[in-house]
CSV table of C-alpha atoms in Angstrom, one decimal:
chain,number,residue,atom,x,y,z
Q,1,UNK,CA,29.5,30.4,-3.5
Q,2,UNK,CA,26.2,31.5,-1.9
Q,3,UNK,CA,25.2,33.3,-5.2
Q,4,UNK,CA,26.0,30.0,-7.1
Q,5,UNK,CA,23.6,28.0,-4.9
Q,6,UNK,CA,21.0,30.7,-5.1
Q,7,UNK,CA,21.2,30.6,-8.9
Q,8,UNK,CA,20.9,26.8,-8.8
Q,9,UNK,CA,17.9,27.1,-6.5
Q,10,UNK,CA,16.2,29.7,-8.7
Q,11,UNK,CA,16.8,27.5,-11.7
Q,12,UNK,CA,15.0,24.6,-10.0
Q,13,UNK,CA,12.2,26.5,-8.3
Q,14,UNK,CA,11.2,29.0,-10.9
Q,15,UNK,CA,9.5,26.3,-13.1
Q,16,UNK,CA,7.7,25.0,-10.0
Q,17,UNK,CA,6.4,28.4,-9.2
Q,18,UNK,CA,4.8,28.6,-12.6
Q,19,UNK,CA,3.5,25.0,-12.6
Q,20,UNK,CA,2.0,25.2,-9.1
Q,21,UNK,CA,0.5,28.7,-9.5
Q,22,UNK,CA,-1.0,27.5,-12.9
Q,23,UNK,CA,-2.8,24.5,-11.2
Q,24,UNK,CA,-3.9,26.8,-8.3
Q,25,UNK,CA,-5.3,29.3,-10.8
Q,26,UNK,CA,-7.2,26.6,-12.7
Q,27,UNK,CA,-8.9,25.3,-9.6
Q,28,UNK,CA,-9.6,28.8,-8.3
Q,29,UNK,CA,-11.3,29.7,-11.6
Q,30,UNK,CA,-13.3,26.5,-11.5
Q,31,UNK,CA,-14.5,27.0,-7.9
Q,32,UNK,CA,-15.3,30.7,-8.6
Q,33,UNK,CA,-17.4,29.7,-11.6
Q,34,UNK,CA,-19.3,27.3,-9.3
Q,35,UNK,CA,-20.3,30.3,-7.2
Q,36,UNK,CA,-17.7,30.5,-4.5
Q,37,UNK,CA,-16.3,33.9,-3.6
Q,38,UNK,CA,-13.0,34.4,-5.5
Q,39,UNK,CA,-11.6,36.3,-2.5
Q,40,UNK,CA,-12.9,33.8,0.0
Q,41,UNK,CA,-10.9,31.3,1.9
Q,42,UNK,CA,-13.0,28.4,0.8
Q,43,UNK,CA,-12.2,28.8,-2.9
Q,44,UNK,CA,-8.5,29.0,-2.2
Q,45,UNK,CA,-8.5,26.2,0.4
Q,46,UNK,CA,-10.2,23.9,-2.1
Q,47,UNK,CA,-7.8,25.0,-4.7
Q,48,UNK,CA,-4.9,23.9,-2.5
Q,49,UNK,CA,-6.6,20.5,-2.0
Q,50,UNK,CA,-7.1,20.2,-5.7
Q,51,UNK,CA,-3.4,21.0,-6.3
Q,52,UNK,CA,-2.5,18.2,-3.8
Q,53,UNK,CA,-4.7,15.7,-5.6
Q,54,UNK,CA,-3.1,16.5,-8.9
Q,55,UNK,CA,0.4,16.2,-7.6
Q,56,UNK,CA,-0.3,12.9,-5.8
Q,57,UNK,CA,-2.0,11.5,-8.9
Q,58,UNK,CA,1.1,12.4,-10.9
Q,59,UNK,CA,3.3,10.6,-8.3
Q,60,UNK,CA,1.4,7.3,-8.5
Q,61,UNK,CA,4.1,5.6,-10.7
Q,62,UNK,CA,6.7,6.5,-8.1
Q,63,UNK,CA,4.5,5.3,-5.3
Q,64,UNK,CA,4.1,1.9,-7.1
Q,65,UNK,CA,7.9,1.8,-7.5
Q,66,UNK,CA,8.2,2.6,-3.8
Q,67,UNK,CA,5.8,-0.2,-2.8
Q,68,UNK,CA,7.7,-2.7,-4.9
Q,69,UNK,CA,11.0,-1.7,-3.6
Q,70,UNK,CA,9.8,-1.8,0.0
Q,71,UNK,CA,8.3,-5.2,-0.6
Q,72,UNK,CA,11.6,-6.5,-2.0
Q,73,UNK,CA,13.5,-5.0,0.9
Q,74,UNK,CA,11.2,-7.0,3.3
Q,75,UNK,CA,11.4,-10.3,1.4
Q,76,UNK,CA,15.2,-10.3,1.1
Q,77,UNK,CA,15.9,-9.6,4.8
Q,78,UNK,CA,16.6,-13.3,5.5
Q,79,UNK,CA,19.2,-13.3,2.8
Q,80,UNK,CA,20.7,-10.0,4.2
Q,81,UNK,CA,20.9,-11.7,7.6
Q,82,UNK,CA,22.8,-14.6,6.1
Q,83,UNK,CA,25.2,-12.2,4.5
Q,84,UNK,CA,25.7,-10.5,7.8
Q,85,UNK,CA,26.5,-13.8,9.5
Q,86,UNK,CA,28.9,-14.8,6.7
Q,87,UNK,CA,30.7,-11.5,6.1
Q,88,UNK,CA,30.1,-9.7,9.4
Q,89,UNK,CA,33.9,-9.6,10.0
Q,90,UNK,CA,34.5,-7.9,6.6
Q,91,UNK,CA,32.5,-4.7,6.2
Q,92,UNK,CA,33.7,-4.0,2.7
Q,93,UNK,CA,32.8,-7.5,1.5
Q,94,UNK,CA,29.5,-7.3,3.3
Q,95,UNK,CA,28.7,-4.0,1.5
Q,96,UNK,CA,29.6,-5.5,-1.9
Q,97,UNK,CA,27.5,-8.6,-1.4
Q,98,UNK,CA,24.6,-6.6,-0.1
Q,99,UNK,CA,24.6,-4.3,-3.1
Q,100,UNK,CA,24.9,-7.3,-5.4
Q,101,UNK,CA,21.8,-8.8,-3.7
Q,102,UNK,CA,20.0,-5.6,-4.2
Q,103,UNK,CA,20.8,-5.6,-7.9
Q,104,UNK,CA,19.8,-9.2,-8.4
Q,105,UNK,CA,16.5,-8.7,-6.7
Q,106,UNK,CA,15.8,-5.3,-8.4
Q,107,UNK,CA,15.7,-3.5,-5.1
Q,108,UNK,CA,16.5,0.1,-4.6
Q,109,UNK,CA,16.9,1.0,-0.8
Q,110,UNK,CA,16.4,4.6,-1.6
Q,111,UNK,CA,13.1,4.2,-3.6
Q,112,UNK,CA,11.0,4.6,-0.4
Q,113,UNK,CA,12.2,8.1,0.0
Q,114,UNK,CA,11.5,9.3,-3.6
Q,115,UNK,CA,7.9,10.5,-3.1
Q,116,UNK,CA,8.9,12.5,-0.1
Q,117,UNK,CA,12.0,13.9,-1.7
Q,118,UNK,CA,10.2,14.9,-4.8
Q,119,UNK,CA,7.4,16.6,-2.8
Q,120,UNK,CA,9.8,18.8,-0.8
Q,121,UNK,CA,10.5,21.2,-3.7
Q,122,UNK,CA,6.8,21.4,-4.4
Q,123,UNK,CA,6.2,22.0,-0.7
Q,124,UNK,CA,8.7,24.8,-0.6
Q,125,UNK,CA,7.4,26.3,-3.8
Q,126,UNK,CA,3.8,26.5,-2.3
Q,127,UNK,CA,5.3,28.0,0.8
Q,128,UNK,CA,7.0,30.7,-1.1
Q,129,UNK,CA,3.9,31.5,-3.3
Q,130,UNK,CA,1.7,31.7,-0.2
Q,131,UNK,CA,4.3,33.7,1.8
Q,132,UNK,CA,4.7,36.2,-1.1
Q,133,UNK,CA,1.0,36.4,-1.6
Q,134,UNK,CA,0.6,37.6,2.0
Q,135,UNK,CA,2.8,40.5,1.0
Q,136,UNK,CA,0.9,41.0,-2.2
Q,137,UNK,CA,3.8,39.9,-4.3
Q,138,UNK,CA,2.7,37.6,-7.2
Q,139,UNK,CA,4.7,34.6,-8.2
Q,140,UNK,CA,4.3,32.4,-11.3
Q,141,UNK,CA,1.1,33.1,-13.2
Q,142,UNK,CA,-0.8,34.7,-10.4
Q,143,UNK,CA,-1.8,38.3,-11.0
Q,144,UNK,CA,-1.5,41.1,-8.4
Q,145,UNK,CA,-5.2,40.8,-7.6
Q,146,UNK,CA,-5.0,37.0,-7.2
Q,147,UNK,CA,-2.0,37.4,-5.0
Q,148,UNK,CA,-3.8,39.8,-2.8
Q,149,UNK,CA,-6.8,37.6,-2.6
Q,150,UNK,CA,-4.7,34.5,-1.8
Q,151,UNK,CA,-2.8,36.4,0.9
Q,152,UNK,CA,-5.9,37.8,2.5
Q,153,UNK,CA,-8.1,34.6,2.2
Q,154,UNK,CA,-9.5,33.3,5.4
Q,155,UNK,CA,-10.8,29.9,6.3
Q,156,UNK,CA,-13.2,29.9,9.3
Q,157,UNK,CA,-11.9,33.4,10.1
Q,158,UNK,CA,-8.2,32.3,10.0
Q,159,UNK,CA,-5.9,33.6,7.2
Q,160,UNK,CA,-4.4,30.9,5.1
Q,161,UNK,CA,-1.0,32.7,5.2
Q,162,UNK,CA,-0.8,32.8,9.0
Q,163,UNK,CA,1.4,30.5,11.1
Q,164,UNK,CA,1.4,29.2,14.6
Q,165,UNK,CA,4.6,31.1,15.6
Q,166,UNK,CA,3.3,34.3,13.9
Q,167,UNK,CA,-0.1,34.2,15.4
Q,168,UNK,CA,0.6,37.1,17.8
Q,169,UNK,CA,-1.7,35.7,20.4
Q,170,UNK,CA,-4.6,35.0,17.9
Q,171,UNK,CA,-6.3,32.0,19.5
Q,172,UNK,CA,-8.1,31.1,16.3
Q,173,UNK,CA,-4.9,30.9,14.3
Q,174,UNK,CA,-3.1,29.0,17.1
Q,175,UNK,CA,-5.9,26.4,17.4
Q,176,UNK,CA,-6.3,25.8,13.7
Q,177,UNK,CA,-2.5,25.6,13.2
Q,178,UNK,CA,-2.2,23.2,16.1
Q,179,UNK,CA,-4.9,21.0,14.9
Q,180,UNK,CA,-3.4,20.8,11.4
Q,181,UNK,CA,0.1,20.1,12.8
Q,182,UNK,CA,-1.4,17.3,14.9
Q,183,UNK,CA,-3.2,15.9,11.9
Q,184,UNK,CA,-0.1,16.1,9.8
Q,185,UNK,CA,2.0,14.4,12.5
Q,186,UNK,CA,-0.7,11.7,13.2
Q,187,UNK,CA,-1.2,10.8,9.6
Q,188,UNK,CA,2.6,10.6,9.0
Q,189,UNK,CA,2.9,8.2,12.0
Q,190,UNK,CA,-0.1,6.1,11.1
Q,191,UNK,CA,1.0,5.7,7.5
Q,192,UNK,CA,4.4,4.3,8.5
Q,193,UNK,CA,2.8,2.2,11.3
Q,194,UNK,CA,0.3,0.8,8.8
Q,195,UNK,CA,3.1,-0.4,6.6
Q,196,UNK,CA,5.1,-2.0,9.4
Q,197,UNK,CA,2.2,-3.8,11.2
Q,198,UNK,CA,0.3,-5.1,8.1
Q,199,UNK,CA,2.8,-5.5,5.3
Q,200,UNK,CA,6.0,-6.8,6.8
Q,201,UNK,CA,6.8,-10.4,7.4
Q,202,UNK,CA,8.2,-11.5,10.8
Q,203,UNK,CA,11.7,-11.8,9.5
Q,204,UNK,CA,11.7,-8.2,8.3
Q,205,UNK,CA,10.8,-6.9,11.7
Q,206,UNK,CA,14.4,-7.5,13.0
Q,207,UNK,CA,17.7,-6.4,11.7
Q,208,UNK,CA,19.2,-3.0,10.5
Q,209,UNK,CA,16.4,-2.3,8.0
Q,210,UNK,CA,13.7,-2.8,10.6
Q,211,UNK,CA,15.6,-0.6,13.1
Q,212,UNK,CA,15.8,2.1,10.4
Q,213,UNK,CA,12.0,1.8,9.8
Q,214,UNK,CA,11.2,2.0,13.5
Q,215,UNK,CA,13.5,5.0,13.8
Q,216,UNK,CA,11.7,6.8,11.0
Q,217,UNK,CA,8.4,5.8,12.6
Q,218,UNK,CA,9.1,8.2,15.5
Q,219,UNK,CA,11.6,10.7,14.0
Q,220,UNK,CA,9.5,11.8,10.9
Q,221,UNK,CA,6.4,12.9,12.9
Q,222,UNK,CA,8.6,14.8,15.4
Q,223,UNK,CA,10.4,16.6,12.5
Q,224,UNK,CA,7.1,17.5,10.9
Q,225,UNK,CA,5.6,18.6,14.3
Q,226,UNK,CA,8.6,20.9,15.0
Q,227,UNK,CA,8.7,22.4,11.5
Q,228,UNK,CA,4.9,22.6,11.2
Q,229,UNK,CA,4.6,25.5,13.7
Q,230,UNK,CA,6.4,27.7,11.1
Q,231,UNK,CA,4.3,26.6,8.1
Q,232,UNK,CA,1.4,28.7,6.9
Q,233,UNK,CA,-2.1,27.2,7.3
Q,234,UNK,CA,-2.4,26.7,3.6
Q,235,UNK,CA,0.8,24.7,3.5
Q,236,UNK,CA,-0.3,22.6,6.5
Q,237,UNK,CA,-3.6,21.9,4.6
Q,238,UNK,CA,-1.6,20.7,1.6
Q,239,UNK,CA,0.6,18.4,3.6
Q,240,UNK,CA,-2.2,16.9,5.7
Q,241,UNK,CA,-4.2,16.2,2.5
Q,242,UNK,CA,-1.2,14.6,1.0
Q,243,UNK,CA,-0.8,12.3,4.0
Q,244,UNK,CA,-4.4,11.3,3.9
Q,245,UNK,CA,-4.0,10.4,0.2
Q,246,UNK,CA,-1.0,8.3,1.1
Q,247,UNK,CA,-2.9,6.5,3.8
Q,248,UNK,CA,-5.8,5.6,1.5
Q,249,UNK,CA,-3.5,4.6,-1.4
Q,250,UNK,CA,-1.3,2.5,0.9
Q,251,UNK,CA,-4.4,0.8,2.5
Q,252,UNK,CA,-5.7,-0.1,-1.0
Q,253,UNK,CA,-2.4,-1.6,-2.1
Q,254,UNK,CA,-1.8,-3.5,1.2
Q,255,UNK,CA,-5.3,-4.9,1.1
Q,256,UNK,CA,-5.4,-6.0,-2.5
Q,257,UNK,CA,-1.7,-6.8,-3.2
Q,258,UNK,CA,0.0,-7.6,0.1
Q,259,UNK,CA,3.5,-9.0,0.4
Q,260,UNK,CA,3.7,-12.8,0.9
Q,261,UNK,CA,4.1,-14.0,4.5
Q,262,UNK,CA,2.6,-10.9,6.1
Q,263,UNK,CA,-0.5,-10.4,8.2
Q,264,UNK,CA,-2.1,-8.6,5.3
Q,265,UNK,CA,-1.5,-11.6,3.1
Q,266,UNK,CA,-3.1,-14.0,5.5
Q,267,UNK,CA,-6.1,-11.7,5.9
Q,268,UNK,CA,-6.5,-11.5,2.1
Q,269,UNK,CA,-6.4,-15.3,1.9
Q,270,UNK,CA,-9.1,-15.6,4.5
Q,271,UNK,CA,-11.3,-13.0,2.6
Q,272,UNK,CA,-10.7,-14.9,-0.7
Q,273,UNK,CA,-11.6,-18.2,0.9
Q,274,UNK,CA,-14.8,-16.8,2.5
Q,275,UNK,CA,-15.8,-15.1,-0.8
Q,276,UNK,CA,-15.3,-18.3,-2.7
Q,277,UNK,CA,-17.3,-20.3,-0.1
Q,278,UNK,CA,-20.2,-17.8,-0.4
Q,279,UNK,CA,-20.3,-18.2,-4.2
Q,280,UNK,CA,-20.0,-22.0,-3.9
Q,281,UNK,CA,-16.7,-22.2,-5.9
Q,282,UNK,CA,-14.6,-23.9,-3.2
Q,283,UNK,CA,-13.6,-27.5,-4.2
Q,284,UNK,CA,-13.7,-30.2,-1.4
Q,285,UNK,CA,-9.9,-30.4,-1.4
Q,286,UNK,CA,-9.6,-26.6,-1.1
Q,287,UNK,CA,-12.1,-26.6,1.7
Q,288,UNK,CA,-10.1,-29.1,3.7
Q,289,UNK,CA,-6.9,-27.1,3.0
Q,290,UNK,CA,-8.4,-23.9,4.4
Q,291,UNK,CA,-8.8,-25.6,7.7
Q,292,UNK,CA,-12.5,-26.2,7.6
Q,293,UNK,CA,-12.0,-29.7,9.1
Q,294,UNK,CA,-14.8,-31.2,6.9
Q,295,UNK,CA,-14.4,-34.3,4.8
Q,296,UNK,CA,-16.5,-35.6,1.9
Q,297,UNK,CA,-18.8,-38.7,2.0
Q,298,UNK,CA,-16.4,-40.6,-0.2
Q,299,UNK,CA,-13.5,-40.0,2.2
Q,300,UNK,CA,-15.6,-41.1,5.2
Q,301,UNK,CA,-16.8,-44.5,3.8
Q,302,UNK,CA,-14.6,-47.0,2.0
Q,303,UNK,CA,-15.8,-48.4,-1.3
Q,304,UNK,CA,-18.1,-51.4,-0.9
Q,305,UNK,CA,-17.5,-54.7,-2.7
Q,306,UNK,CA,-20.2,-55.5,-5.2
Q,307,UNK,CA,-21.9,-58.8,-4.5
Q,308,UNK,CA,-23.0,-61.1,-7.3
Q,309,UNK,CA,-26.7,-61.2,-8.0
Q,310,UNK,CA,-28.6,-64.3,-6.9
Q,311,UNK,CA,-30.1,-66.3,-9.8
Q,312,UNK,CA,-33.1,-68.5,-10.0
Q,313,UNK,CA,-32.9,-72.2,-10.9
Q,314,UNK,CA,-34.3,-71.6,-14.4
Q,315,UNK,CA,-31.6,-68.9,-15.1
Q,316,UNK,CA,-28.8,-71.2,-14.0
Q,317,UNK,CA,-30.1,-74.0,-16.3
Q,318,UNK,CA,-30.2,-71.6,-19.3
Q,319,UNK,CA,-26.6,-70.5,-18.6
Q,320,UNK,CA,-25.5,-74.1,-18.3
Q,321,UNK,CA,-27.0,-75.0,-21.7
Q,322,UNK,CA,-25.3,-71.9,-23.3
Q,323,UNK,CA,-21.8,-73.0,-22.2
Q,324,UNK,CA,-21.7,-76.1,-24.5
Q,325,UNK,CA,-22.1,-78.5,-21.6
Q,326,UNK,CA,-19.1,-77.1,-19.8
Q,327,UNK,CA,-20.4,-76.2,-16.4
Q,328,UNK,CA,-18.1,-74.2,-14.2
Q,329,UNK,CA,-18.2,-74.3,-10.4
Q,330,UNK,CA,-20.2,-71.6,-8.8
Q,331,UNK,CA,-18.4,-68.5,-7.6
Q,332,UNK,CA,-16.8,-68.7,-4.2
Q,333,UNK,CA,-19.0,-65.9,-2.9
Q,334,UNK,CA,-22.3,-67.6,-4.0
Q,335,UNK,CA,-23.9,-69.5,-1.2
Q,336,UNK,CA,-24.6,-73.2,-1.9
Q,337,UNK,CA,-28.0,-74.0,-3.1
Q,338,UNK,CA,-30.2,-77.0,-2.3
Q,339,UNK,CA,-29.3,-78.6,-5.6
Q,340,UNK,CA,-25.5,-78.7,-4.9
Q,341,UNK,CA,-25.9,-80.1,-1.4
């Protein structure tokens, strides 16, 4: 049974070894051509960052799907609560109706985990490549010389293959590993916190889904912090860069396409109204709707009644002759003249 799982794991991981090492090799050749030392830690560290950016760029479609699914999960929470009140006594019926609601709204409750789940094999593959390189064992397309360079590469005097628990009292390794673990933990926490505080409506902050999100808010950073002490410096660099990418990408999406009824949506409406006001494109009705409290001149003063023009005696005589001798009484608004008195 163990051999079977090992074969399955090898079948999955072997293509990743070649793909990751191929991208690493491309970036390493590029930075070496730019004048960086091929055996130096800077060239290999930048290659890891380049690998991270390529992977995250490839995962953008999944990230968009994750954002849409998370938004749908937030927006249907009031309906989920209604189902819980209606079928709370029947768990089987509640599960059926909830899944039906997910299908109708196009929501996948597991979509939010896809980017992390897909990155885990990549994460493990990079770990194995770097770990084997420290033993001068090449994996994928890396040559023996590249594996030795990768395994011995140092960044600020700290080997990229070293770990916090394997520092053997090396203060430099422990400090750099600790800083990267803290950075990885903090960025994981802030990314989740950003989503909950900015892009969740009030109704979505209560209920089972909200409790799950709050649990992940604190559990995931702890898991990464505990596991991070066993990760090589190069792997910590990959994960921290990936988290920074996630924060920036999520900030852009929340700022420009927030979910309705959220603080981010209200902030975007204010920015749009202020931008329109600066360019002079706000209509009077729109300005009053945005809460400016101003009214137009036509709203403040009622329409005035137009008074008839006063005519001279000669003009009245000419009008009387032109009406074939039929003289009409003067208008009610016209004040009496000396002739009619």
